[in-house]
Amino acid sequence: MSDKKELVVQSNRLVEASYRLTLVEQQIILFAICRAREEQRGLTEETLVTITAADFAAMFGTNENRVYEQLKEAMKSLFARYVVFRDTHPETGKARTTHVRWVSRADYIDGAGTIQLRFAVDMVPYITRLEREFTAFRLAKIGKLSSVHAVRLYELLVQYLSLGKREIEIDWLKTTLQVSDSYPRIESFKRKVIDVATQQINDHTDITTDVETDGAGHG
């Protein structure tokens, strides 16, 4: 894909929603957004996005001989994945939690090294340019990240790139990454998630970040 068409556009509500994907699942989602843009069809509930193993391997530096099986297995699990959105119910004023599936269809074309997916109808508005509050970044910027937490943290940071700083509550970040049960102690969360993610971001992307924490659990 040309550099011009490697733009990923996501709603900020989606970026800040709670979800947990594997690295390959995350790469599939981002690559599919780019592919739909490249084909200049846009994304609708009818769009069937095609991804070839060769193109995917070229973008993310994956071994093409193994990548199709990796894509196929990731698509099986992605079909069951969902995003958790939290907001206020407009009619009652009460807190609302909404679960939205990523995809409504997953195809594997054996022998052709190709997968296809269709985003779920309720997910489409969050990953297209239908609203104002979108974050945009180049897919190539995250192509070398091997930690899915690094990908998510990169997304959260580029929202505030123009300000040069972002304060995030540790508990909110754990919930957003869906790792609260895995890392109950701040020390282990920082060492195994934040430190690894920031190192990869600094080494492989176009931004540099430092993390400071205080006793109140802010970063």
Short mmCIF file of C-alpha atoms in Angstrom, two decimals:
data_model
loop_
_atom_site.label_atom_id
_atom_site.label_comp_id
_atom_site.label_asym_id
_atom_site.label_seq_id
_atom_site.Cartn_x
_atom_site.Cartn_y
_atom_site.Cartn_z
CA MET A 1 0.00 0.00 0.00
CA SER A 2 1.22 3.50 -0.72
CA ASP A 3 2.15 5.77 2.16
CA LYS A 4 -0.77 8.06 1.33
CA LYS A 5 -3.25 5.26 1.97
CA GLU A 6 -1.80 3.90 5.21
CA LEU A 7 -3.89 6.26 7.32
CA VAL A 8 -5.84 4.67 10.16
CA VAL A 9 -8.86 6.62 11.39
CA GLN A 10 -10.74 5.65 14.53
CA SER A 11 -13.27 7.36 16.73
CA ASN A 12 -11.80 8.58 20.02
CA ARG A 13 -14.62 6.76 21.78
CA LEU A 14 -13.31 3.54 20.30
CA VAL A 15 -9.71 4.34 21.19
CA GLU A 16 -10.73 4.89 24.82
CA ALA A 17 -13.17 1.99 25.04
CA SER A 18 -12.31 -1.19 26.91
CA TYR A 19 -11.16 -4.10 24.80
CA ARG A 20 -8.43 -6.67 24.70
CA LEU A 21 -7.12 -8.15 21.46
CA THR A 22 -4.08 -10.22 20.64
CA LEU A 23 -1.39 -8.49 18.61
CA VAL A 24 -2.43 -10.25 15.37
CA GLU A 25 -6.11 -9.43 15.99
CA GLN A 26 -5.23 -5.78 16.52
CA GLN A 27 -3.13 -5.77 13.36
CA ILE A 28 -6.00 -7.31 11.37
CA ILE A 29 -8.40 -4.58 12.55
CA LEU A 30 -6.02 -1.75 11.69
CA PHE A 31 -5.00 -3.30 8.38
CA ALA A 32 -8.67 -3.79 7.41
CA ILE A 33 -9.39 -0.11 8.10
CA CYS A 34 -6.49 0.83 5.83
CA ARG A 35 -7.49 -1.65 3.14
CA ALA A 36 -11.03 -0.28 2.96
CA ARG A 37 -9.56 3.20 2.58
CA GLU A 38 -7.16 1.99 -0.12
CA GLU A 39 -10.01 0.49 -2.11
CA GLN A 40 -11.78 3.87 -1.83
CA ARG A 41 -15.08 2.21 -1.02
CA GLY A 42 -15.28 3.36 2.56
CA LEU A 43 -16.63 1.17 5.32
CA THR A 44 -20.29 0.27 5.64
CA GLU A 45 -22.15 -2.65 7.14
CA GLU A 46 -21.99 -4.23 3.66
CA THR A 47 -18.23 -3.85 3.08
CA LEU A 48 -16.34 -7.14 2.86
CA VAL A 49 -12.65 -6.34 3.38
CA THR A 50 -10.08 -8.66 1.76
CA ILE A 51 -6.62 -9.20 3.29
CA THR A 52 -3.97 -11.37 1.66
CA ALA A 53 -1.25 -13.09 3.64
CA ALA A 54 1.39 -11.55 1.35
CA ASP A 55 0.20 -7.97 1.94
CA PHE A 56 -0.15 -8.54 5.68
CA ALA A 57 3.33 -10.06 5.94
CA ALA A 58 4.83 -7.16 3.99
CA MET A 59 3.24 -4.58 6.29
CA PHE A 60 4.09 -6.18 9.63
CA GLY A 61 7.29 -8.04 8.77
CA THR A 62 5.69 -11.43 9.40
CA ASN A 63 6.91 -14.70 7.85
CA GLU A 64 4.65 -15.16 4.82
CA ASN A 65 4.95 -18.95 4.96
CA ARG A 66 3.20 -19.03 8.34
CA VAL A 67 1.10 -15.88 8.27
CA TYR A 68 -2.04 -17.34 6.67
CA GLU A 69 -2.55 -19.87 9.47
CA GLN A 70 -1.90 -17.10 12.00
CA LEU A 71 -4.50 -14.92 10.30
CA LYS A 72 -6.99 -17.78 10.14
CA GLU A 73 -6.64 -18.59 13.85
CA ALA A 74 -6.83 -14.91 14.79
CA MET A 75 -9.99 -14.46 12.75
CA LYS A 76 -11.66 -17.34 14.58
CA SER A 77 -11.06 -15.67 17.94
CA LEU A 78 -11.75 -12.15 16.61
CA PHE A 79 -15.23 -13.27 15.57
CA ALA A 80 -16.08 -13.62 19.29
CA ARG A 81 -14.39 -10.41 20.47
CA TYR A 82 -16.24 -7.27 21.54
CA VAL A 83 -15.65 -3.72 22.74
CA VAL A 84 -17.14 -2.31 25.95
CA PHE A 85 -18.39 1.29 25.75
CA ARG A 86 -19.41 3.19 28.88
CA ASP A 87 -21.54 6.31 28.75
CA THR A 88 -24.79 7.80 30.08
CA HIS A 89 -28.16 6.53 28.92
CA PRO A 90 -29.83 9.64 27.42
CA GLU A 91 -33.38 8.77 28.50
CA THR A 92 -32.73 7.85 32.13
CA GLY A 93 -29.47 9.62 32.92
CA LYS A 94 -28.14 6.35 34.33
CA ALA A 95 -24.74 4.81 33.62
CA ARG A 96 -24.85 2.57 30.54
CA THR A 97 -22.51 -0.24 29.50
CA THR A 98 -22.69 -1.43 25.88
CA HIS A 99 -21.01 -4.47 24.31
CA VAL A 100 -20.35 -4.22 20.55
CA ARG A 101 -18.82 -7.01 18.47
CA TRP A 102 -15.94 -6.18 16.15
CA VAL A 103 -16.98 -8.29 13.15
CA SER A 104 -20.16 -9.91 11.88
CA ARG A 105 -18.51 -12.14 9.29
CA ALA A 106 -15.15 -13.91 8.91
CA ASP A 107 -14.09 -15.82 5.77
CA TYR A 108 -11.00 -17.94 5.11
CA ILE A 109 -10.10 -18.78 1.50
CA ASP A 110 -7.87 -21.82 1.80
CA GLY A 111 -5.35 -22.20 -0.99
CA ALA A 112 -5.51 -18.49 -1.83
CA GLY A 113 -3.83 -17.23 1.34
CA THR A 114 -6.68 -14.79 1.86
CA ILE A 115 -9.11 -13.80 4.61
CA GLN A 116 -12.14 -11.53 4.45
CA LEU A 117 -14.07 -9.78 7.19
CA ARG A 118 -17.09 -7.58 7.61
CA PHE A 119 -17.28 -5.15 10.52
CA ALA A 120 -20.39 -5.36 12.68
CA VAL A 121 -22.99 -2.72 11.86
CA ASP A 122 -22.74 -1.03 15.28
CA MET A 123 -18.93 -0.88 15.02
CA VAL A 124 -18.78 0.84 11.63
CA PRO A 125 -19.50 4.41 12.88
CA TYR A 126 -16.56 4.21 15.27
CA ILE A 127 -14.00 3.36 12.62
CA THR A 128 -15.05 5.70 9.83
CA ARG A 129 -14.96 9.44 9.40
CA LEU A 130 -18.56 10.04 10.38
CA GLU A 131 -17.80 12.13 13.46
CA ARG A 132 -15.43 14.94 14.37
CA GLU A 133 -13.50 13.42 17.26
CA PHE A 134 -11.22 11.07 15.34
CA THR A 135 -7.62 10.17 15.93
CA ALA A 136 -5.52 9.51 12.82
CA PHE A 137 -2.10 7.86 12.58
CA ARG A 138 0.00 5.98 10.05
CA LEU A 139 -0.18 2.20 10.17
CA ALA A 140 3.53 1.97 9.41
CA LYS A 141 4.27 3.76 12.68
CA ILE A 142 3.10 0.75 14.68
CA GLY A 143 4.20 -1.96 12.26
CA LYS A 144 7.20 -2.97 14.37
CA LEU A 145 5.45 -3.08 17.75
CA SER A 146 5.31 -6.61 19.18
CA SER A 147 3.28 -5.74 22.31
CA VAL A 148 -0.45 -5.23 21.91
CA HIS A 149 -0.30 -2.93 24.94
CA ALA A 150 2.23 -0.79 23.07
CA VAL A 151 -0.25 -0.46 20.19
CA ARG A 152 -3.05 0.59 22.54
CA LEU A 153 -0.85 3.01 24.48
CA TYR A 154 0.34 4.55 21.20
CA GLU A 155 -3.29 5.13 20.19
CA LEU A 156 -4.04 6.78 23.53
CA LEU A 157 -0.97 9.01 23.36
CA VAL A 158 -1.40 10.29 19.80
CA GLN A 159 -4.80 11.69 20.78
CA TYR A 160 -2.94 14.22 22.94
CA LEU A 161 0.18 14.63 20.82
CA SER A 162 -0.45 18.33 20.19
CA LEU A 163 -0.56 18.96 23.97
CA GLY A 164 2.63 17.01 24.63
CA LYS A 165 1.25 15.46 27.82
CA ARG A 166 -1.54 13.21 29.00
CA GLU A 167 -2.55 12.28 32.54
CA ILE A 168 -4.17 8.87 32.88
CA GLU A 169 -5.47 7.17 36.01
CA ILE A 170 -3.84 3.78 36.47
CA ASP A 171 -7.13 2.06 37.30
CA TRP A 172 -8.76 3.55 34.19
CA LEU A 173 -5.87 2.37 32.03
CA LYS A 174 -6.05 -1.15 33.48
CA THR A 175 -9.78 -1.25 32.74
CA THR A 176 -9.29 0.10 29.23
CA LEU A 177 -6.64 -2.55 28.51
CA GLN A 178 -8.76 -5.16 30.35
CA VAL A 179 -5.85 -6.30 32.52
CA SER A 180 -7.12 -5.35 35.98
CA ASP A 181 -7.24 -8.97 37.15
CA SER A 182 -3.85 -9.80 35.62
CA TYR A 183 -1.93 -6.99 37.32
CA PRO A 184 -3.54 -6.06 40.66
CA ARG A 185 -0.33 -4.38 41.88
CA ILE A 186 0.78 -1.11 40.30
CA GLU A 187 4.45 -2.14 40.42
CA SER A 188 3.93 -5.25 38.29
CA PHE A 189 1.57 -3.41 35.91
CA LYS A 190 4.16 -0.69 35.35
CA ARG A 191 7.06 -3.12 34.91
CA LYS A 192 5.36 -5.69 32.69
CA VAL A 193 2.97 -3.51 30.70
CA ILE A 194 3.83 0.20 30.79
CA ASP A 195 7.62 -0.07 30.74
CA VAL A 196 7.59 -2.62 27.92
CA ALA A 197 5.08 -0.60 25.91
CA THR A 198 6.88 2.73 26.30
CA GLN A 199 10.24 1.17 25.38
CA GLN A 200 8.79 -0.21 22.17
CA ILE A 201 7.07 3.09 21.35
CA ASN A 202 10.34 4.96 21.87
CA ASP A 203 12.33 2.47 19.82
CA HIS A 204 10.00 1.90 16.89
CA THR A 205 7.52 4.77 16.41
CA ASP A 206 7.55 8.47 15.62
CA ILE A 207 6.94 9.62 19.21
CA THR A 208 8.99 9.55 22.41
CA THR A 209 7.37 9.23 25.79
CA ASP A 210 8.28 9.12 29.46
CA VAL A 211 5.99 7.89 32.22
CA GLU A 212 5.77 9.40 35.69
CA THR A 213 3.56 7.96 38.43
CA ASP A 214 2.44 9.41 41.72
CA GLY A 215 1.10 7.83 44.85
CA ALA A 216 -2.49 8.48 43.77
CA GLY A 217 -2.22 6.11 40.82
CA HIS A 218 -1.95 8.67 38.04
CA GLY A 219 0.44 8.50 35.11
#
